[in-house]
Amino acid sequence: MTELMHFLADSPVVTRHRPWPRVELSAVTWANLVDQLAIERWELAALWGEPGMVHAALRDPDLGVYFVVSTACPDGRFASLARVRPGAARLERAARDLFGVVPEGLEDARPWLDHGRWPMRRPLAAAPVPRAMDEPAAQAADYPFLPVEGEGVHQIPVGPVHAGIIEPGHFRFHANGEIVVRLEERLGYVHRGVERLMQGKPVPEAARLASRVSGDSAVAHAFAFARAVEAALDHECPARATHLRALMAELERIANHLGDFGAICNDASFAFLQAEASSLREDVLRVAGSVFGHRLMMDKVVPGGVAVDIAAIGIEAIRALVGAVGPRFERLVHVYDSKPSLLDRTIATGAVGSHLVHRFAVGGIVGRAAGRAVDARVAPGYAPYDALDFAVPGLPQGDVHARIMVRVEEVRESLKLIRQILDTLPSGPIFAPPPEREGEGMGVVEGFRGDILTWVRLGPDGRVQRCFPRDPSWLQWPLLEAAIEGNIVADFPLCNKSFNCSYAGQDL
Amino acid sequence: MWGTVLRSFLLGPRTERAPEPDADALAQLARAVDGAARARLGRSLSIRQVDAGSCNGCELEIHALNNPYYDLERFGLKFVASPRHADVLLVTGPVTHNMAEALLRTWRATPDPKWVIAAGDCACNGGLFAGSYAVVGGVENVIPVDLKLAGCPPTPEALLAALRALLLRAAARTK
């Protein structure tokens, strides 16, 4: 029994929550939790609201498993976790914007997702508050950025419309000459209301939304949603389908890592690697398109299985792809590794400390490149990865170079994984229709960016009552602010691209 | 690196034959382009991409236009960093309320003559996000749209065919 299990032992457990328990804490126990978090290593993985309630997912670092803790806030208030887990701050601000639940003790009173432009306030609360017709339109300048004082300090506002083909967000730099004194992000521009749209939807329709939480993680988000639904319903996905899910997930990982590898090098003005890596990425997407019927494999992972089977010719196509990509990629890595002018830009740039990565429980590339070797495929682990052999690469430096090299290693591992998946692909059905009944569950899946945690509650009619897909970007974005500090403004594209956080995934 | 360069030299570029200009796009654009535009633009168009609430899926495929297979720039089409340099706004997403003003201001900053392409199902009509409290739903609700391109996301071929149609229309009107 771990310390966290011991702490939760006296509180009532919601029995229908799977695979890990959800525990209902009284306001007093929740307040105790805040105190305990100050001394324990328990990690905050997610925090989300509901009308009159707030939930948090805690990860037990000893076991790699999760516990959901919930507390009712009858007077609309709960004790903020952000004081002891700073990663909670934006999640709590978002819960306040959407549900009107107020995190007590959270210093930052500014809204996060609500830019003052929706037709109502607290759109997901039991009773949303319509905005008055005569209310003056919100102005971008209304948002108070954190102040910076000092001689020669100036501001550089960037966005929401950026210079490249990128998602929208605002970056406020305070710079002293070339040096970034502070970067502050303002996000929420692509808030589409995914959580509200999912409510009341039948599971297959909600799955389509899950596939579009973040388009680059279409497979991984659909995978996490499917696993959450299957956990909630205690429903088994056929063995062949779990293999095909992993096959698509690894293709998605390779495609994104190839794209990022090229794009980071391009941001250091090394266009050759961008051209070559983007060609390789295109090769992967074309095979995905021909084998699975969609280049980004959207809507192909569904609760209950997968939407498309793979034929013998498809298996051969993927084997040929893996055989071709591997050697060509190694040539590009060799080029990267033998250009001192390129390495000069990436080594020691945008370093994020290991202590921060652990404090924010940051997973994925950002975490593994800075000494937090956590991968959801290993812990808590899920099928079919528990039966596959692969390594989780990690580096301690936390700089742009380390994030590139972790991606490089992961491409290698994913290529190996795909061969194993094809070698061990079971026969049988690819879909087992999930029953329509109530339940609560959680799914954790390692996307290319990091661990995606999706929580879902289904009603008696089998429809979605509440779903929160927590993209890894929620916890990674704040560290980008830390990574750029003390670097030159011109290195920001390198830092940003090496993080490659999702805007849509965190704005929802 | 030199090995790759040598291979490219011997085997030729990876770039593929371009898709024909999209017939449907040509029809949609018939009214949108006039001779004065052609005179000012020559045979090239500068494109400013604006994500107005996309899931990033459309951006990935728009990015692909720059890879050597599609090589967008061979047609005189190129992405530019500022709307002030642009002839075309390539807009994606269901237009969130939080992005509507930024989209409108980007459009205003783009000099005339200009065209707007709504790329992807979301940009055409809100797509899966239509009806949400957080989205306006469709680019044409905020700025005038000249060409709608369906798809979730549209493939690079479809994007290229639509852009070629726009280029062709811009050229045809002057003869």
Tab-separated table of N, CA and C in Angstrom, chain A residues 91 111 116 152 229 273 323 340 376 429 440 450 459 469 494 501:
chain	number	residue	atom	x	y	z
A	91	LEU	N	-5.466	24.834	-15.415
A	91	LEU	CA	-6.618	23.925	-15.388
A	91	LEU	C	-7.701	24.482	-14.471
A	111	PRO	N	-9.108	35.340	-16.226
A	111	PRO	CA	-9.696	34.210	-16.943
A	111	PRO	C	-8.647	33.557	-17.837
A	116	GLY	N	-14.019	36.827	-22.966
A	116	GLY	CA	-15.075	37.841	-22.903
A	116	GLY	C	-15.835	37.979	-24.203
A	152	GLY	N	15.400	49.492	-19.644
A	152	GLY	CA	15.607	48.936	-20.975
A	152	GLY	C	14.704	47.769	-21.310
A	229	VAL	N	-13.879	4.943	-22.579
A	229	VAL	CA	-15.236	4.409	-22.734
A	229	VAL	C	-15.247	2.912	-22.418
A	273	LEU	N	17.329	19.543	-44.279
A	273	LEU	CA	16.718	18.495	-43.467
A	273	LEU	C	15.197	18.617	-43.443
A	323	GLY	N	10.838	-0.429	-43.962
A	323	GLY	CA	12.154	-0.772	-44.504
A	323	GLY	C	12.818	0.402	-45.194
A	340	PRO	N	28.267	21.203	-37.201
A	340	PRO	CA	28.491	21.987	-35.982
A	340	PRO	C	27.687	23.285	-35.952
A	376	ALA	N	3.521	6.379	-20.846
A	376	ALA	CA	2.263	5.702	-20.486
A	376	ALA	C	2.187	4.295	-21.065
A	429	PRO	N	-11.966	-10.648	-35.087
A	429	PRO	CA	-12.759	-9.436	-35.372
A	429	PRO	C	-11.982	-8.171	-35.008
A	440	GLU	N	-18.251	5.066	-15.559
A	440	GLU	CA	-17.232	6.118	-15.511
A	440	GLU	C	-15.878	5.470	-15.749
A	450	GLY	N	3.042	13.161	-25.759
A	450	GLY	CA	3.101	12.756	-24.363
A	450	GLY	C	1.830	12.042	-23.976
A	459	GLY	N	-24.033	8.203	-19.326
A	459	GLY	CA	-25.318	8.138	-18.646
A	459	GLY	C	-25.998	6.801	-18.878
A	469	PRO	N	-10.858	15.453	-22.117
A	469	PRO	CA	-9.618	14.928	-22.696
A	469	PRO	C	-8.465	15.865	-22.346
A	494	LEU	N	12.965	27.989	-32.335
A	494	LEU	CA	13.599	26.694	-32.059
A	494	LEU	C	13.017	26.049	-30.803
A	501	CYS	N	3.920	22.184	-28.584
A	501	CYS	CA	2.695	21.991	-27.811
A	501	CYS	C	1.489	22.230	-28.715
